mmCIF file of C-alpha atoms in Angstrom:
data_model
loop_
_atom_site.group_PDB
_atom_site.id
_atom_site.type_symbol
_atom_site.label_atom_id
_atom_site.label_comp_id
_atom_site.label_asym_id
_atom_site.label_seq_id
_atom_site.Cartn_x
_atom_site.Cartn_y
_atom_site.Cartn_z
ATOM 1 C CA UNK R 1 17.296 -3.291 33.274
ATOM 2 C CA UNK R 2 16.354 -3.336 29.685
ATOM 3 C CA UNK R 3 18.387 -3.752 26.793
ATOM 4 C CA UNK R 4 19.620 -0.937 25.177
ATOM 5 C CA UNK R 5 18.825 -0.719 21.358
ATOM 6 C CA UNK R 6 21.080 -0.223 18.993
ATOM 7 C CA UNK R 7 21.399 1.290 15.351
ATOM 8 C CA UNK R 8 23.200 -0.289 12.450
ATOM 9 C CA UNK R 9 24.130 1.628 9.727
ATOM 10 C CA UNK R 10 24.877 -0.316 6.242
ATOM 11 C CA UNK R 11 26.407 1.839 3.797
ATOM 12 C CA UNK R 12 27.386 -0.869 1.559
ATOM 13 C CA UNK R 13 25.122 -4.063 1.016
ATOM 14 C CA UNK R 14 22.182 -5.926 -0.218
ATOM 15 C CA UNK R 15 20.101 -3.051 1.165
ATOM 16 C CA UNK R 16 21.488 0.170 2.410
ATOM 17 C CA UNK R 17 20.155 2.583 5.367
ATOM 18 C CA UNK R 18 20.038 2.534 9.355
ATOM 19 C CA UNK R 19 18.381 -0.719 10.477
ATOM 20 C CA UNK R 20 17.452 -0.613 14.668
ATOM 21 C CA UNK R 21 17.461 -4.816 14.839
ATOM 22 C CA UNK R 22 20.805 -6.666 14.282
ATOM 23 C CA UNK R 23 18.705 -9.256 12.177
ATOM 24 C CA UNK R 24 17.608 -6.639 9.727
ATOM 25 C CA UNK R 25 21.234 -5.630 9.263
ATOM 26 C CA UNK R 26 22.948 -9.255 9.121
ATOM 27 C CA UNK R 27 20.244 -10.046 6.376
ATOM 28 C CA UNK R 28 21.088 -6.900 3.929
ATOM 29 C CA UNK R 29 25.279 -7.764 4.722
ATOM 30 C CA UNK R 30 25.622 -11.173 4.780
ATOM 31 C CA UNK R 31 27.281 -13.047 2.028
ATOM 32 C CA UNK R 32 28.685 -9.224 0.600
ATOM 33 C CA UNK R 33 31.881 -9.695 -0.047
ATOM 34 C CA UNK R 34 32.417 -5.648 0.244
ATOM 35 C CA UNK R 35 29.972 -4.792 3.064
ATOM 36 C CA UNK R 36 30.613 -1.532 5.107
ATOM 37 C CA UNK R 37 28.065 -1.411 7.866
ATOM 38 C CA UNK R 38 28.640 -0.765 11.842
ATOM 39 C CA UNK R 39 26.715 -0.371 15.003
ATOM 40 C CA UNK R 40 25.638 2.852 16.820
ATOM 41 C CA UNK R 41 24.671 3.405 20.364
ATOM 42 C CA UNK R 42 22.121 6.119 19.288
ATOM 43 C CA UNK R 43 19.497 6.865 16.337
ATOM 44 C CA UNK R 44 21.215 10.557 15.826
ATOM 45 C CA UNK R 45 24.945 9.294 15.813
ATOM 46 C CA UNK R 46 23.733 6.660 12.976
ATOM 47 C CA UNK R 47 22.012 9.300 11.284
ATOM 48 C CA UNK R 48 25.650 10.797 11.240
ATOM 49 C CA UNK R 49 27.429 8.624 10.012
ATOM 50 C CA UNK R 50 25.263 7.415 7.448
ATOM 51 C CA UNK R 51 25.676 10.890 5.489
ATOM 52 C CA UNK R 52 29.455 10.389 5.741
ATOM 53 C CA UNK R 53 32.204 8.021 4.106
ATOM 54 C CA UNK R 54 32.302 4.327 6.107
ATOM 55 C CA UNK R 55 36.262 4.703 6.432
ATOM 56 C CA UNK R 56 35.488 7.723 8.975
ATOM 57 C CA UNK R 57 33.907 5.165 11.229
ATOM 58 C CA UNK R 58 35.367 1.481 10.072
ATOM 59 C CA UNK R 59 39.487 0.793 9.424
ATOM 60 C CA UNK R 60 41.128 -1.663 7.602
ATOM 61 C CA UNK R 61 40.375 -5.069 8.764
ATOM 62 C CA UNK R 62 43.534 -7.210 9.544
ATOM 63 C CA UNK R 63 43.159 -9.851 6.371
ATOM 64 C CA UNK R 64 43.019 -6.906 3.989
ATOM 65 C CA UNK R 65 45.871 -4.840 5.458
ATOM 66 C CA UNK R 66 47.545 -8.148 5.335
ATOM 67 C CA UNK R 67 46.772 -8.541 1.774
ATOM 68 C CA UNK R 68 47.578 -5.233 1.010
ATOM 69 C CA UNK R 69 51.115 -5.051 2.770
ATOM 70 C CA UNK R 70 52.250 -8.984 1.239
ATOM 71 C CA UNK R 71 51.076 -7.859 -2.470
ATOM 72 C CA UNK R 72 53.593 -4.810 -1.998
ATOM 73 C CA UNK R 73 55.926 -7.002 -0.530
ATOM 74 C CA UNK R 74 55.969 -9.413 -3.181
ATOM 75 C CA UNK R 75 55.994 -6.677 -5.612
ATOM 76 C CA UNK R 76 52.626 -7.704 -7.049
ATOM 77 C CA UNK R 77 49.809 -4.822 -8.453
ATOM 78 C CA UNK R 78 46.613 -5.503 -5.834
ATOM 79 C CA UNK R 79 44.013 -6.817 -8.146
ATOM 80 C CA UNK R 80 41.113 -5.896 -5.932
ATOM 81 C CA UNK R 81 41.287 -2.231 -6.969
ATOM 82 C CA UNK R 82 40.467 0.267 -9.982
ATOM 83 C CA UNK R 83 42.898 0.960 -12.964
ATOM 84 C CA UNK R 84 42.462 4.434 -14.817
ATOM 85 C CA UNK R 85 44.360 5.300 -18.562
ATOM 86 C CA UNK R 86 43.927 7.313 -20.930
ATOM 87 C CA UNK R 87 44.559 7.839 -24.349
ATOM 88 C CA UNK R 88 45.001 11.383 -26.940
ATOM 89 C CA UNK R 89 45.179 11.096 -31.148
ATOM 90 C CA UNK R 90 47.032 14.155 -31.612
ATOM 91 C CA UNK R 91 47.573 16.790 -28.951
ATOM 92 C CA UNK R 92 45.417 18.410 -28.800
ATOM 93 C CA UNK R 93 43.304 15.663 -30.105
ATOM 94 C CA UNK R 94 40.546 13.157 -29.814
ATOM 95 C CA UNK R 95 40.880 12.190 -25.787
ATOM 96 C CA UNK R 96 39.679 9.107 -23.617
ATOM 97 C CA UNK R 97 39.740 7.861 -20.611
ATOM 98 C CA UNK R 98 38.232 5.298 -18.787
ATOM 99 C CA UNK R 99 38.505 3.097 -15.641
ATOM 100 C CA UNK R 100 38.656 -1.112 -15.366
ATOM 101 C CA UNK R 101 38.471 -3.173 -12.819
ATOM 102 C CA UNK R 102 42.159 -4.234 -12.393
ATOM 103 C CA UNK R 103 41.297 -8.123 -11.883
ATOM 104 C CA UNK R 104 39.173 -8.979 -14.593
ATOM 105 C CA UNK R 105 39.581 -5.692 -17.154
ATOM 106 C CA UNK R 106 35.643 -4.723 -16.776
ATOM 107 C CA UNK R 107 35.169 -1.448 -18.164
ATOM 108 C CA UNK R 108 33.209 0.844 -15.265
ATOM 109 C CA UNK R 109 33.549 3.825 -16.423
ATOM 110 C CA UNK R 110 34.589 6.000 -20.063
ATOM 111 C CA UNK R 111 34.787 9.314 -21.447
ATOM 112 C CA UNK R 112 35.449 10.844 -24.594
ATOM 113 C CA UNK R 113 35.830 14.351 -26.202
ATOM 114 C CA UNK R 114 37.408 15.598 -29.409
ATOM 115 C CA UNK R 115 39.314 18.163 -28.237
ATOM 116 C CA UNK R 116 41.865 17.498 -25.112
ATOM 117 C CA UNK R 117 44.930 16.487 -24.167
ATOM 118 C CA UNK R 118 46.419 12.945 -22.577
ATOM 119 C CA UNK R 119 47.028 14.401 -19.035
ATOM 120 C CA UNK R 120 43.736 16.271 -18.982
ATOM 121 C CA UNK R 121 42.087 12.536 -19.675
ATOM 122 C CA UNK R 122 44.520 10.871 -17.116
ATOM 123 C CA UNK R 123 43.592 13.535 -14.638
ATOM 124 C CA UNK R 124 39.903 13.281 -14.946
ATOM 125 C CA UNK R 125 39.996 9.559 -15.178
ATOM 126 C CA UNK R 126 41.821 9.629 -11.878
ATOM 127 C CA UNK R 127 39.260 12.259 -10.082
ATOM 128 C CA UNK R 128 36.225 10.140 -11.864
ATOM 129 C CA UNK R 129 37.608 6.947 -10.285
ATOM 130 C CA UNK R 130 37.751 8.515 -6.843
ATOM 131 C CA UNK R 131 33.817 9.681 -7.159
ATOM 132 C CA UNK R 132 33.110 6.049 -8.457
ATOM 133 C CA UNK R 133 34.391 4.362 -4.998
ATOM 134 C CA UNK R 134 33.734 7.159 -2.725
ATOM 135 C CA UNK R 135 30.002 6.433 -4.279
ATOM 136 C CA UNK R 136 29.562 2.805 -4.285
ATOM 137 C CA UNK R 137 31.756 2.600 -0.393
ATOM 138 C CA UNK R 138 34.223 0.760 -2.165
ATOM 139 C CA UNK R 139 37.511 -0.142 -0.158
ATOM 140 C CA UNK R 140 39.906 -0.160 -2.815
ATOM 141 C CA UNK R 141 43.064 1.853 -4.437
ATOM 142 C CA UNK R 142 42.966 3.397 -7.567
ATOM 143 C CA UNK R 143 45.743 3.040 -9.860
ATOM 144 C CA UNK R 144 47.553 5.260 -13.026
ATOM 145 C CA UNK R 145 50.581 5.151 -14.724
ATOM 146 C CA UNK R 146 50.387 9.345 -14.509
ATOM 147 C CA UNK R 147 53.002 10.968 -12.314
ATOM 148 C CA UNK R 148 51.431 13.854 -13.597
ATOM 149 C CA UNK R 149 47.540 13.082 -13.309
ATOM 150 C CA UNK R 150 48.562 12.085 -9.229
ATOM 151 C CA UNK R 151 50.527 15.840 -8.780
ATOM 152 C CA UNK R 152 47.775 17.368 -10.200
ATOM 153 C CA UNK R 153 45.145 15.597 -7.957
ATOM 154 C CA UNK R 154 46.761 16.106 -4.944
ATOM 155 C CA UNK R 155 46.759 19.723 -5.930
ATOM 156 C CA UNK R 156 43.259 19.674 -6.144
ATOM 157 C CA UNK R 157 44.034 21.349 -9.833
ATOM 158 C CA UNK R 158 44.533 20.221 -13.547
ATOM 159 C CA UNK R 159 47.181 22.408 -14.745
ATOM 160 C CA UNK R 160 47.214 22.046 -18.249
ATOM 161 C CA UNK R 161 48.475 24.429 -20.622
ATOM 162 C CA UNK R 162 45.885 24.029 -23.475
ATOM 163 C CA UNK R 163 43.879 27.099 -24.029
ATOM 164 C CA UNK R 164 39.677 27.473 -23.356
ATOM 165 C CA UNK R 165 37.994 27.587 -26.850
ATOM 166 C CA UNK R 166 34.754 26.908 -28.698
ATOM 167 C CA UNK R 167 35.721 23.727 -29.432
ATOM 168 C CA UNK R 168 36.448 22.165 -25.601
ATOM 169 C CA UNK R 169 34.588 24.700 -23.815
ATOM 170 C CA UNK R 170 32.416 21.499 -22.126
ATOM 171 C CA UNK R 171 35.606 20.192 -21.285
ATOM 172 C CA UNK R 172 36.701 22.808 -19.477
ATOM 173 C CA UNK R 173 33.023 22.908 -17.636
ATOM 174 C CA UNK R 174 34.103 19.217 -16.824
ATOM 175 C CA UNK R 175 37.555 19.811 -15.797
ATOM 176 C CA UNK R 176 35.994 22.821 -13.399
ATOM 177 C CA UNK R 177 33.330 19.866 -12.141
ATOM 178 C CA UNK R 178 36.042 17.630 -11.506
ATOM 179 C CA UNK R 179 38.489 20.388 -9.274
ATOM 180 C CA UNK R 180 35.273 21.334 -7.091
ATOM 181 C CA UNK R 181 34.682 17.669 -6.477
ATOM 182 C CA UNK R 182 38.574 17.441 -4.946
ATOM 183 C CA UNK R 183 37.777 20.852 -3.220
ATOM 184 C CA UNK R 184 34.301 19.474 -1.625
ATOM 185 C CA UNK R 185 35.052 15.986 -1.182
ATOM 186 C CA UNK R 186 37.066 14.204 1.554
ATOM 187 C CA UNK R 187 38.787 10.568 0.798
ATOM 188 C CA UNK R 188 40.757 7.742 2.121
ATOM 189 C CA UNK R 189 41.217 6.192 -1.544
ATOM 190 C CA UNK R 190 44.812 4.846 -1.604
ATOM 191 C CA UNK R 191 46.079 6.703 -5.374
ATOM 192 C CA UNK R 192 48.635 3.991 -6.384
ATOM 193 C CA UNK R 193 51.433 4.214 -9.263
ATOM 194 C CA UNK R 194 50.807 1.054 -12.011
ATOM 195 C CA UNK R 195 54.639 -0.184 -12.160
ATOM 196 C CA UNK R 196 54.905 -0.657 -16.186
ATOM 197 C CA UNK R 197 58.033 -2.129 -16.078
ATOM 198 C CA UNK R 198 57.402 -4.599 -13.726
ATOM 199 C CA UNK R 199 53.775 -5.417 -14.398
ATOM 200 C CA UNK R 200 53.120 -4.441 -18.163
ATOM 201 C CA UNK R 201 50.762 -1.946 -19.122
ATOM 202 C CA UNK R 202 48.060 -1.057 -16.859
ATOM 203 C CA UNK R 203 44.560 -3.338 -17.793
ATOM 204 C CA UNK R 204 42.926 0.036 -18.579
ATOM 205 C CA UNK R 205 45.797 0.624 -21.556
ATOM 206 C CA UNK R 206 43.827 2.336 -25.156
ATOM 207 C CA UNK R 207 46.488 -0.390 -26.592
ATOM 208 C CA UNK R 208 47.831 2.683 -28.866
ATOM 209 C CA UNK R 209 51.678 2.866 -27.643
#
């Protein structure tokens, strides 16, 4: 009896698609440190999956739930993961936000606008750092130091009290954006709290405290 093909999908890699030879797929994975890809007994179930999130299909491996569970243990932040801040001059007042990545500081992602508040930035920040990993099939948490921007995620909902105007009406077009994202997109993103008082201020800090 012949062989059975199968397909491999590669969601995160040197290339990215569904590959039907195991070659093709160990050339665009290997040597990628963050590679998502897995094997599918049919062409339509690979089809599937490739339209969907890799956590659906792929868990945790055992070194980084290991890694995960002895950097809580020890109390440590996890360094392979996002850090969002932001920052407000006034309130309302010139807003910021922006994501790093926690181990090395790298800026991946910013916004500004004139006209917002501190927990409207650490909300979106939070909700832009999700749609950055989801995106690139990145594995890793996402931290704040926002009790506030996490409640309001979780709620799907940024329930601030400023007030719709001239002046932040595009705000308020990206804060609507940024709920109908929660509302339309699923997630296994771990949303972390950044433990100040044990760690310092998170690497995405405006430095304005």
């Amino acid at each position: 009896m012949a062989k059975k093909n199968k397909y491999y999908v590669v969601w995160s890699g040197k290339h990215t698609g569904i590959f039907d030879k195991w070659k093709d797929c160990e050339s665009s994975v290997k040597g990628v440190e963050c590679a998502r890809y897995k094997s599918f007994e049919t062409l339509i179930e690979a089809e599937q999956a490739y339209k969907e999130i890799p956590e659906k299909f792929i868990s945790r491996t055992k070194k980084k739930i290991e890694t995960l569970q002895s950097s809580l243990t020890a109390n440590l932040p996890i360094y392979e993961s996002i850090s969002t801040d932001a920052a407000c001059s006034g309130n309302p007042g010139v807003m910021e936000y922006r994501g790093v990545y926690t181990k090395n500081g790298d800026t991946l992602f910013y916004y500004k606008h004139n006209h917002g508040t501190n927990n409207i930035g650490e909300f979106l920040g939070l909700v832009h750092g999700l749609s950055y990993l989801k995106r690139h099939n990145l594995p890793h948490p996402l931290y704040t130091d926002s009790k506030t921007a996490i409640a309001w995620v979780k709620q799907k909902k940024c329930k601030t009290k400023l007030e719709p105007n001239e002046n932040n009406k595009d705000l308020f077009d990206y804060i609507h954006r940024a709920e109908q994202w929660l509302e339309t997109n699923s997630y296994t993103t771990e949303i972390l709290k950044w433990d100040t008082e044990s760690w310092g201020e998170i690497p995405a800090d405006f430095g304005r405290k």
